[in-house]
Coordinates of C-alpha atoms and ligand atoms in Angstrom, one line a residue:
M1319 CA 55.5 92.4 88.7
K1320 CA 57.0 92.8 85.3
E1321 CA 55.3 96.2 85.0
I1322 CA 56.7 97.3 88.4
L1323 CA 60.2 96.3 87.3
E1324 CA 59.8 98.2 84.1
K1325 CA 58.6 101.2 86.0
L1326 CA 61.8 101.1 88.1
E1327 CA 64.0 100.8 85.0
K1328 CA 62.2 103.7 83.4
K1329 CA 62.6 105.8 86.6
R1330 CA 66.3 104.9 86.6
T1331 CA 66.8 105.9 83.0
E1332 CA 65.1 109.2 83.6
A1333 CA 67.3 109.9 86.7
R1334 CA 70.4 109.0 84.8
L1335 CA 69.6 111.8 82.3
G1336 CA 70.1 114.4 85.1
G1337 CA 69.2 117.8 83.8
G1338 CA 68.4 116.5 80.3
Q1339 CA 70.1 115.9 77.0
K1340 CA 70.4 119.6 76.1
R1341 CA 72.3 120.4 79.3
I1342 CA 74.4 117.2 78.9
D1343 CA 75.3 118.4 75.3
A1344 CA 76.3 121.8 76.7
Q1345 CA 78.5 120.1 79.3
H1346 CA 80.2 118.1 76.6
A1347 CA 80.6 121.1 74.4
R1348 CA 82.7 122.7 77.2
G1349 CA 85.0 119.7 77.2
K1350 CA 83.5 118.4 80.5
L1351 CA 82.1 115.0 81.2
T1352 CA 78.9 114.5 83.1
A1353 CA 78.8 113.5 86.7
R1354 CA 78.0 109.8 85.9
E1355 CA 80.6 109.6 83.1
R1356 CA 83.2 110.8 85.6
V1357 CA 82.2 108.2 88.2
E1358 CA 82.4 105.5 85.5
L1359 CA 86.0 106.5 84.7
L1360 CA 87.0 106.9 88.3
V1361 CA 85.9 103.5 89.7
D1362 CA 86.4 100.0 88.4
E1363 CA 84.0 98.7 85.8
D1364 CA 80.7 97.6 87.3
S1365 CA 81.8 98.4 90.9
F1366 CA 79.6 101.5 91.5
E1367 CA 76.7 101.2 93.9
E1368 CA 74.6 104.3 93.6
Y1369 CA 72.7 105.5 96.6
G1370 CA 70.0 108.2 96.7
M1371 CA 69.2 108.2 93.0
F1372 CA 65.6 109.3 93.7
V1373 CA 66.3 111.9 96.3
E1374 CA 64.6 115.2 95.6
H1375 CA 64.9 118.7 97.1
R1376 CA 62.1 120.0 99.4
C1377 CA 62.1 123.6 98.4
Q1378 CA 58.7 125.2 97.8
D1379 CA 59.9 128.8 97.0
F1380 CA 60.5 130.5 93.7
G1381 CA 58.6 128.0 91.7
M1382 CA 60.8 125.1 92.8
A1383 CA 57.9 123.0 94.0
D1384 CA 57.4 121.6 90.5
A1385 CA 61.0 121.7 89.5
T1386 CA 62.4 118.5 90.9
V1387 CA 65.0 116.3 89.4
P1388 CA 65.7 112.8 90.8
G1389 CA 69.1 112.8 92.5
D1390 CA 69.0 116.5 93.0
G1391 CA 72.3 117.3 91.3
V1392 CA 74.7 114.9 92.9
V1393 CA 75.5 111.3 92.2
T1394 CA 76.6 109.5 95.4
G1395 CA 77.7 105.9 96.1
S1396 CA 80.5 103.5 96.7
G1397 CA 82.8 101.8 94.3
A1398 CA 86.3 100.3 94.0
I1399 CA 89.6 101.5 92.6
N1400 CA 91.7 98.6 91.7
G1401 CA 89.6 96.5 93.9
R1402 CA 89.7 98.7 97.0
L1403 CA 86.6 100.4 98.5
V1404 CA 86.0 104.1 98.0
Y1405 CA 83.1 106.5 98.5
V1406 CA 82.4 109.0 95.8
F1407 CA 80.2 112.0 95.3
S1408 CA 80.0 113.6 91.9
Q1409 CA 78.1 116.9 91.4
D1410 CA 75.9 117.1 88.4
F1411 CA 76.2 120.5 86.8
T1412 CA 73.2 119.7 84.5
V1413 CA 70.9 119.8 87.5
F1414 CA 70.5 123.4 88.8
G1415 CA 74.1 124.0 88.0
G1416 CA 75.2 121.3 90.5
S1417 CA 74.1 123.7 93.2
L1418 CA 73.9 122.4 96.8
S1419 CA 70.4 122.1 98.4
A1420 CA 69.7 120.6 101.8
A1421 CA 68.9 117.2 100.2
H1422 CA 72.1 117.4 98.0
A1423 CA 74.1 118.0 101.1
E1424 CA 72.4 115.2 103.0
K1425 CA 73.4 112.8 100.2
I1426 CA 77.1 113.8 100.5
C1427 CA 76.9 113.6 104.3
N1428 CA 75.4 110.1 104.0
I1429 CA 78.3 108.7 102.0
M1430 CA 80.8 110.5 104.3
D1431 CA 79.2 108.9 107.3
M1432 CA 79.3 105.5 105.7
A1433 CA 82.9 106.0 104.7
M1434 CA 83.8 106.8 108.3
K1435 CA 81.9 103.8 109.6
V1436 CA 83.6 101.3 107.3
G1437 CA 87.0 103.1 107.0
A1438 CA 87.2 104.0 103.3
P1439 CA 88.4 107.2 101.5
V1440 CA 86.1 109.8 100.1
I1441 CA 86.6 111.3 96.7
G1442 CA 84.5 114.4 95.8
L1443 CA 84.1 115.4 92.2
N1444 CA 83.2 119.1 92.4
D1445 CA 81.2 120.9 89.7
S1446 CA 78.8 123.3 91.3
G1447 CA 77.4 126.8 91.2
G1448 CA 77.5 126.8 95.0
A1449 CA 74.7 127.3 97.5
R1450 CA 71.2 126.6 95.9
I1451 CA 70.1 130.2 95.9
Q1452 CA 66.4 129.3 96.2
E1453 CA 67.0 127.4 99.4
G1454 CA 68.8 130.2 101.3
V1455 CA 70.1 129.3 104.7
E1456 CA 69.1 125.7 104.3
S1457 CA 71.8 125.4 101.8
L1458 CA 74.3 127.1 104.0
A1459 CA 73.4 124.7 106.8
G1460 CA 74.0 121.9 104.3
Y1461 CA 77.5 123.1 103.6
A1462 CA 78.3 123.4 107.2
D1463 CA 77.2 119.8 107.7
V1464 CA 79.6 118.7 105.0
F1465 CA 82.4 120.9 106.5
Q1466 CA 81.9 119.3 110.0
R1467 CA 82.3 115.9 108.4
N1468 CA 85.4 116.9 106.5
I1469 CA 86.9 118.0 109.8
L1470 CA 86.0 114.8 111.7
A1471 CA 87.2 112.6 108.8
S1472 CA 90.5 114.4 108.6
G1473 CA 93.2 112.0 109.6
V1474 CA 90.7 109.1 109.8
V1475 CA 90.1 108.4 106.1
P1476 CA 91.9 110.0 103.1
Q1477 CA 89.8 112.7 101.4
I1478 CA 90.5 113.7 97.9
S1479 CA 88.8 116.5 95.9
V1480 CA 88.8 116.9 92.2
I1481 CA 87.6 120.3 91.0
M1482 CA 86.0 119.8 87.6
G1483 CA 84.0 123.0 87.2
P1484 CA 83.0 126.0 89.3
C1485 CA 83.7 125.9 93.0
A1486 CA 83.1 129.3 94.5
G1487 CA 82.2 131.2 97.6
G1488 CA 82.2 129.4 101.0
A1489 CA 81.8 126.1 99.0
V1490 CA 85.6 126.1 98.5
Y1491 CA 86.1 125.3 102.1
S1492 CA 85.0 121.7 101.8
P1493 CA 87.8 120.8 99.3
A1494 CA 90.2 123.0 101.2
M1495 CA 89.8 120.7 104.2
T1496 CA 90.5 117.6 102.3
D1497 CA 93.9 116.1 101.9
F1498 CA 94.6 116.6 98.2
I1499 CA 93.0 118.7 95.5
F1500 CA 93.3 118.0 91.8
M1501 CA 92.1 120.6 89.3
V1502 CA 91.3 120.4 85.6
K1503 CA 92.9 123.1 83.5
N1504 CA 90.7 125.7 81.8
T1505 CA 87.4 124.2 83.0
S1506 CA 87.7 124.5 86.8
Y1507 CA 88.1 127.3 89.1
M1508 CA 88.0 128.0 92.9
F1509 CA 87.7 131.4 94.6
V1510 CA 86.0 132.9 97.6
T1511 CA 84.8 135.9 95.6
G1512 CA 84.6 136.0 91.9
P1513 CA 86.0 138.4 89.3
D1514 CA 83.0 140.8 89.4
V1515 CA 83.2 141.3 93.2
V1516 CA 86.9 141.6 93.0
K1517 CA 86.5 144.4 90.4
T1518 CA 83.9 146.2 92.5
V1519 CA 85.9 146.1 95.7
T1520 CA 89.6 146.3 94.6
N1521 CA 89.3 147.6 91.0
E1522 CA 91.4 144.6 89.8
I1523 CA 90.4 143.1 86.5
V1524 CA 91.0 139.4 86.3
T1525 CA 89.6 136.4 84.5
H1526 CA 88.1 133.4 86.2
E1527 CA 91.2 131.4 85.1
E1528 CA 93.7 134.0 86.4
L1529 CA 91.9 134.4 89.7
G1530 CA 91.2 130.8 90.6
G1531 CA 92.1 128.4 87.7
A1532 CA 94.2 125.3 88.0
I1533 CA 97.5 127.0 87.1
T1534 CA 96.9 129.8 89.7
H1535 CA 96.2 127.3 92.5
T1536 CA 99.0 124.9 91.7
T1537 CA 101.7 127.6 91.3
K1538 CA 100.8 130.7 93.3
S1539 CA 98.4 129.8 96.1
A1540 CA 99.3 126.1 96.6
V1541 CA 95.6 125.5 97.3
A1542 CA 95.7 122.6 94.8
D1543 CA 98.2 119.8 94.3
K1544 CA 98.1 119.0 90.7
A1545 CA 96.7 120.6 87.5
L1546 CA 95.5 118.1 84.9
E1547 CA 94.8 118.6 81.2
N1548 CA 91.2 117.4 81.1
D1549 CA 88.6 115.3 83.0
V1550 CA 89.9 112.0 81.7
E1551 CA 93.5 112.7 82.7
A1552 CA 92.4 114.0 86.1
L1553 CA 90.4 110.8 86.9
A1554 CA 93.2 108.5 85.6
Q1555 CA 95.7 110.3 87.8
V1556 CA 93.4 110.1 90.9
R1557 CA 93.2 106.3 90.3
R1558 CA 97.0 106.1 90.2
F1559 CA 97.3 108.3 93.3
F1560 CA 94.7 106.3 95.2
D1561 CA 96.9 103.1 94.9
F1562 CA 99.5 104.7 97.2
L1563 CA 97.1 105.4 100.1
P1564 CA 95.8 103.2 102.9
L1565 CA 92.0 103.0 103.2
N1566 CA 92.1 104.6 106.7
N1567 CA 94.3 105.5 109.6
R1568 CA 94.3 102.1 111.1
E1569 CA 95.5 100.3 108.0
K1570 CA 98.9 100.2 106.3
P1571 CA 99.1 101.4 102.7
P1572 CA 98.7 98.6 100.1
A1573 CA 101.7 96.6 99.0
R1574 CA 102.1 96.3 95.3
P1575 CA 104.4 93.7 93.8
S1576 CA 107.3 95.2 91.9
F1577 CA 109.6 94.0 89.1
D1578 CA 112.4 95.9 90.7
T1579 CA 114.8 93.9 92.8
V1580 CA 115.3 95.1 96.4
G1581 CA 119.0 94.9 96.2
R1582 CA 119.4 96.8 92.9
E1583 CA 122.5 98.8 93.0
E1584 CA 122.5 102.1 91.1
K1585 CA 126.1 102.8 90.2
S1586 CA 125.3 106.1 88.6
L1587 CA 124.4 107.5 92.0
D1588 CA 128.1 107.3 92.9
S1589 CA 128.8 110.2 90.5
V1590 CA 125.6 112.2 90.8
I1591 CA 127.1 114.8 93.3
P1592 CA 129.1 117.4 91.4
T1593 CA 132.7 118.0 92.5
S1594 CA 131.9 121.6 93.2
A1595 CA 129.7 122.2 96.3
N1596 CA 128.0 125.1 94.5
K1597 CA 126.9 123.1 91.5
P1598 CA 123.4 121.9 91.5
Y1599 CA 122.1 118.5 90.4
D1600 CA 118.5 117.2 90.0
M1601 CA 117.2 115.5 93.1
H1602 CA 114.4 114.0 91.0
E1603 CA 117.1 111.8 89.4
V1604 CA 118.2 110.5 92.8
I1605 CA 114.6 109.7 93.8
Q1606 CA 113.8 108.0 90.6
K1607 CA 116.9 105.9 90.6
I1608 CA 116.1 104.6 94.1
V1609 CA 112.3 103.9 94.2
D1610 CA 110.5 101.0 92.6
E1611 CA 110.6 101.2 88.8
G1612 CA 111.3 104.9 89.0
D1613 CA 107.6 105.5 89.7
F1614 CA 107.2 108.7 91.7
F1615 CA 103.9 110.6 92.1
E1616 CA 104.9 114.1 92.9
T1617 CA 102.5 116.4 94.8
Q1618 CA 102.6 120.2 94.2
P1619 CA 105.3 119.9 91.5
A1620 CA 104.8 123.5 90.4
H1621 CA 104.9 125.1 93.8
A1622 CA 107.9 125.7 96.1
A1623 CA 110.0 123.5 93.8
N1624 CA 113.0 123.9 96.2
I1625 CA 111.4 121.0 98.1
I1626 CA 110.1 117.9 96.4
T1627 CA 107.2 115.9 97.9
G1628 CA 105.4 112.9 96.7
F1629 CA 104.7 109.2 96.9
A1630 CA 106.7 106.2 95.7
R1631 CA 107.2 102.6 96.6
I1632 CA 110.2 100.7 98.0
D1633 CA 109.9 96.9 97.7
G1634 CA 106.3 97.4 96.9
E1635 CA 105.4 99.5 99.9
T1636 CA 104.3 103.1 99.9
V1637 CA 106.7 105.8 101.2
G1638 CA 106.3 109.5 101.4
V1639 CA 109.3 111.2 99.9
V1640 CA 110.5 114.7 101.0
A1641 CA 113.7 116.0 99.4
N1642 CA 115.5 119.3 99.1
Q1643 CA 116.0 120.3 95.4
P1644 CA 119.5 121.9 94.8
M1645 CA 118.3 123.0 91.4
V1646 CA 115.9 125.6 92.9
L1647 CA 117.1 128.3 95.4
A1648 CA 120.0 125.9 96.0
G1649 CA 117.6 123.8 98.0
C1650 CA 117.1 126.4 100.7
L1651 CA 114.1 126.1 103.0
D1652 CA 111.8 129.0 102.8
I1653 CA 108.2 129.8 103.8
D1654 CA 106.5 128.0 100.9
S1655 CA 108.7 124.9 101.0
A1656 CA 108.3 124.6 104.8
K1657 CA 104.5 124.8 104.5
K1658 CA 104.4 122.4 101.6
A1659 CA 106.5 119.8 103.2
A1660 CA 105.0 120.1 106.7
R1661 CA 101.5 119.4 105.4
F1662 CA 102.9 116.4 103.4
V1663 CA 104.7 115.0 106.4
R1664 CA 101.6 115.3 108.6
F1665 CA 99.5 113.5 105.9
C1666 CA 102.0 110.6 105.9
D1667 CA 102.0 110.5 109.7
C1668 CA 98.2 110.4 109.8
F1669 CA 98.1 107.5 107.4
N1670 CA 101.0 105.2 108.5
I1671 CA 103.1 106.1 105.5
P1672 CA 106.9 105.9 106.3
I1673 CA 108.8 109.1 105.5
L1674 CA 111.9 109.0 103.4
T1675 CA 113.9 112.2 103.4
F1676 CA 116.7 113.2 101.1
V1677 CA 118.7 116.1 102.5
D1678 CA 120.8 118.7 100.6
V1679 CA 120.0 121.9 102.3
P1680 CA 122.3 125.0 102.7
G1681 CA 120.0 126.5 105.3
F1682 CA 117.0 128.9 105.4
L1683 CA 116.6 131.5 102.7
P1684 CA 117.7 134.9 104.0
G1685 CA 115.9 138.2 103.4
T1686 CA 113.3 140.6 104.6
A1687 CA 110.6 139.0 102.5
Q1688 CA 111.2 135.8 104.4
E1689 CA 111.5 137.3 107.9
Y1690 CA 108.5 139.7 107.4
G1691 CA 106.5 136.8 106.0
G1692 CA 107.1 134.8 109.1
I1693 CA 109.7 132.2 108.2
I1694 CA 110.2 131.7 111.9
K1695 CA 106.6 130.5 112.3
H1696 CA 106.4 128.7 109.0
G1697 CA 109.7 127.0 109.3
A1698 CA 108.6 125.8 112.7
K1699 CA 105.7 123.9 111.0
L1700 CA 108.1 121.6 109.3
L1701 CA 110.2 121.1 112.4
Y1702 CA 107.1 120.4 114.4
A1703 CA 105.7 118.0 111.7
Y1704 CA 108.9 115.9 111.6
G1705 CA 109.3 115.9 115.3
E1706 CA 105.7 114.8 116.1
A1707 CA 105.7 112.1 113.4
T1708 CA 105.8 108.6 114.7
V1709 CA 105.9 106.7 111.4
P1710 CA 109.2 105.1 110.3
K1711 CA 111.6 107.9 109.3
I1712 CA 114.6 107.2 107.2
T1713 CA 116.9 110.1 106.2
V1714 CA 119.7 110.2 103.6
I1715 CA 122.0 113.2 103.6
T1716 CA 123.4 113.4 100.1
R1717 CA 125.4 116.7 100.5
K1718 CA 124.8 119.8 102.6
A1719 CA 123.0 119.6 105.9
Y1720 CA 123.8 123.0 107.4
G1721 CA 122.6 124.8 110.5
G1722 CA 119.0 124.7 111.7
A1723 CA 117.9 123.1 108.5
Y1724 CA 120.0 120.1 109.4
D1725 CA 118.0 119.7 112.5
V1726 CA 114.7 120.2 110.7
M1727 CA 115.2 117.7 107.9
A1728 CA 114.3 114.6 109.9
S1729 CA 117.5 114.5 111.8
K1730 CA 118.3 111.9 114.4
H1731 CA 117.5 114.5 117.0
L1732 CA 113.8 114.6 115.8
R1733 CA 113.5 110.8 116.3
G1734 CA 114.8 109.9 112.9
D1735 CA 115.0 106.1 112.9
L1736 CA 117.8 105.5 110.4
N1737 CA 119.9 108.4 109.4
Y1738 CA 122.3 107.7 106.6
A1739 CA 124.9 110.0 104.9
W1740 CA 126.6 109.6 101.6
P1741 CA 130.4 110.2 101.8
T1742 CA 129.8 113.5 100.1
A1743 CA 127.7 114.8 103.0
E1744 CA 128.7 118.0 104.8
I1745 CA 127.1 118.3 108.1
A1746 CA 128.0 121.6 109.8
V1747 CA 126.7 124.8 111.2
M1748 CA 127.3 126.5 107.9
G1749 CA 129.5 126.3 104.8
A1750 CA 133.2 126.8 104.9
K1751 CA 133.3 130.3 103.4
G1752 CA 130.7 131.8 105.8
A1753 CA 132.2 130.0 108.8
V1754 CA 135.8 131.2 108.1
E1755 CA 134.6 134.8 107.6
I1756 CA 133.1 134.8 111.1
I1757 CA 135.6 132.8 113.2
F1758 CA 138.7 134.0 111.5
R1759 CA 137.6 137.6 110.9
A1760 CA 141.0 138.9 111.9
D1761 CA 142.6 137.0 108.9
L1762 CA 140.3 138.6 106.3
G1763 CA 142.3 140.3 103.6
D1764 CA 145.1 137.8 103.9
E1765 CA 144.2 135.4 101.1
K1766 CA 146.7 132.8 101.9
K1767 CA 145.6 132.6 105.5
I1768 CA 142.0 132.5 104.6
A1769 CA 142.6 129.7 102.1
A1770 CA 144.4 127.7 104.8
R1771 CA 141.6 128.3 107.3
T1772 CA 139.0 127.3 104.7
K1773 CA 140.8 124.1 104.0
E1774 CA 141.2 123.4 107.7
Y1775 CA 137.4 124.0 108.2
E1776 CA 136.5 121.8 105.2
D1777 CA 138.8 119.0 106.3
R1778 CA 137.2 119.1 109.7
F1779 CA 133.5 119.6 108.9
A1780 CA 132.8 119.2 105.2
N1781 CA 132.2 115.5 105.7
P1782 CA 129.8 113.2 107.5
F1783 CA 132.3 111.6 109.9
V1784 CA 132.1 114.1 112.7
A1785 CA 128.4 113.6 112.9
A1786 CA 128.9 109.8 112.5
S1787 CA 131.4 109.8 115.3
K1788 CA 128.8 111.3 117.6
G1789 CA 126.1 108.8 116.6
F1790 CA 124.1 111.4 114.8
I1791 CA 124.4 109.4 111.6
D1792 CA 123.9 105.7 111.8
E1793 CA 126.1 104.9 108.8
V1794 CA 128.0 106.5 106.0
I1795 CA 126.8 104.5 103.0
M1796 CA 127.8 104.1 99.4
P1797 CA 125.3 106.0 97.2
H1798 CA 124.9 103.0 94.9
S1799 CA 123.6 100.9 97.9
T1800 CA 121.0 103.5 99.0
R1801 CA 118.0 101.5 97.7
R1802 CA 119.1 98.3 99.4
R1803 CA 119.7 100.2 102.7
I1804 CA 116.4 101.9 102.6
A1805 CA 114.5 98.7 101.8
R1806 CA 116.2 96.9 104.6
G1807 CA 115.5 99.8 107.0
L1808 CA 111.8 99.9 106.1
K1809 CA 111.5 96.2 106.6
I1810 CA 113.1 96.5 110.1
L1811 CA 110.9 99.4 110.9
K1812 CA 107.7 97.8 109.6
N1813 CA 106.2 97.2 113.1
K1814 CA 107.7 100.3 114.7
K1815 CA 105.6 101.4 117.7
L1816 CA 106.0 104.9 119.1
D1817 CA 103.4 107.0 120.9
N1818 CA 103.4 110.6 121.7
P1819 CA 102.3 111.7 125.1
W1820 CA 98.6 111.9 125.6
K1821 CA 97.1 115.3 124.7
K1822 CA 93.9 116.6 123.2
H1823 CA 95.9 117.8 120.3
G1824 CA 99.2 119.7 119.9
N1825 CA 99.4 123.4 118.9
I1826 CA 101.4 123.4 115.7
P1827 CA 102.4 127.0 114.8
L1828 CA 99.6 127.7 112.2
Ligands
HXC2486 C1 70.6 127.6 91.9 C2 71.9 127.7 90.0 C3 73.0 128.2 90.8 C4 72.8 128.3 92.2 C5 73.6 128.0 88.8 N1 72.3 127.6 88.8 N2 74.0 128.3 90.0 N3 70.7 127.4 90.6 N4 71.6 128.0 92.7 N5 73.8 128.7 93.0 C6 71.6 127.2 87.6 C7 71.2 128.3 86.7 O1 70.0 128.9 87.0 C8 71.1 127.5 85.4 O2 69.8 126.8 85.4 C9 72.1 126.4 85.5 O3 72.4 126.3 86.9 C10 73.4 126.7 84.8 O4 73.8 128.0 85.1 P1 74.2 129.0 84.1 O5 74.4 130.3 84.7 O6 73.4 128.9 82.9 O7 75.6 128.4 83.7 P2 77.0 129.1 83.4 O8 76.8 130.3 82.5 O9 78.0 128.1 83.1 O10 77.4 129.8 84.8 C11 77.8 128.9 85.9 C12 77.9 129.8 87.1 C13 76.7 130.7 87.3 C14 79.2 130.6 87.0 C15 78.1 128.8 88.3 O11 75.5 129.9 87.2 C16 76.7 131.4 88.6 O12 77.4 132.4 88.8 N6 75.9 130.9 89.5 C17 75.7 131.5 90.8 C18 76.9 131.3 91.6 C19 76.8 131.8 93.0 O13 76.8 133.0 93.2 N7 76.5 130.9 93.9 C20 76.4 131.2 95.3 C21 77.9 131.3 95.8 S1 77.9 131.5 97.5 P3 69.1 126.4 84.0 O14 67.7 125.9 84.5 O15 69.0 127.7 83.2 O16 69.9 125.4 83.4 C22 78.0 130.1 98.1 C23 78.0 130.1 99.5 C24 78.4 128.7 100.1 O17 78.0 129.1 97.4 C25 78.5 129.0 101.5 C26 79.1 127.9 102.3 C27 79.4 128.3 103.6

């Protein structure tokens, strides 16, 4: 018996070495951790249960019959992050470059199936040369099997991808269908076709990093949500991020005790809005002053910064925050910001996360670039996302809420549950200057008259009281009491029940 046990331990030790010490050293030399080291950092100590450690590929071609490595280039299993269940796969670049064989794909599918059965998130650590070339179409079939599971799991369990090495070709579409993508700077890249093919076809010369690195995808393409400095930081951030999320679509997000008192008043919010309507202020400051301990996990901070999205907690409970940012493009909605926020709102709605919206929006960004780019369709995404969302929705208008953008930003009319306005709110079809130029066109050129008309318009509309008198605002609140109001609102709305009419699925303007 002892011999058998020793044999098992020996086999395990061999399997843990993956592609061997030389390749492990090469991985380290590039500043990358190995697949197992990554898992160890991601999950709680001693929580990882590995499955399929001895799985091998079945390929007989190109001399592969004798070239098997236990585990076949991917470490799979379950673990816990701060005590909560998670399924993980971690591709091992030291084994055939982490390339995906049929057996490798089966291992990933297996943990995805288990995650769906028990209702737990899936985190994929991607570091792979793509389809296992020697396996041909079997490998492509394996990818498709993973894709299908990504699709079925979408909206059922949270799926997170961390790109920690190459991720190229059709392989990019598995992470692309997960909810959030984190990338490591300088060591990871994602592209459908690499620099060599790009050069041949379009004559463009780009590096891997320029074409598909972490900075590219978190600024230009918005494929990824966050760029992290290295493997360790990426995995630490994923752990922090995981704590905001529920395990599945039937559960509420976890509550986390906070040292922050619910009724904390933040007097400085009373003076955060500048006296001039055209002066910006930083909406991050507003968010940080309101949420528990100022802890805000921003998603896509480097893309479409005219809208802020991210997770925070109020009285220990997760909220998804969406906020116009007056510091960037005056907080206008445009194509990128609408797409960014729409996807975020839909994630929150899938996973029972209440949505807290801060509004300071002068309207949609004008211009041919926006119109030709389809702002009509893309703006509709955000409108649609807010309107279909059935989770608790609390909205605070801090300053401008003009035109169609007022409607879009979680207004009462889109089933906002509690819509508050600060006394500095201006809810109108447009700003005073534009309005006067249109409705008092005959007076243009007469400065005195225009000034009087502008004042008349401002007195009438540059406030929240017209909207409040019609019931479109539930209450005009003191800025310093915002946290207390939101906390109370969330408590009241905790067991909100609202169902959309039965349908197979809607047809959001994609
Ligand atoms: C089999 C592969 C492999 C692959 C790498 N290796 N990619 N084996 N299939 N796709 C092996 C190498 O043979 C090598 O084995 C080891 O992994 C490390 O590779 P290197 O080339 O030495 O490493 P590096 O210089 O870091 O380059 C990494 C790389 C490069 C950029 C990923 O290997 C590469 O370009 N690979 C091919 C990528 C590719 O074209 N994949 C198919 C994409 S299409 P040894 O034994 O020497 O250590 C695709 C379609 C998916 O994926 C479709 C889904 C629908």
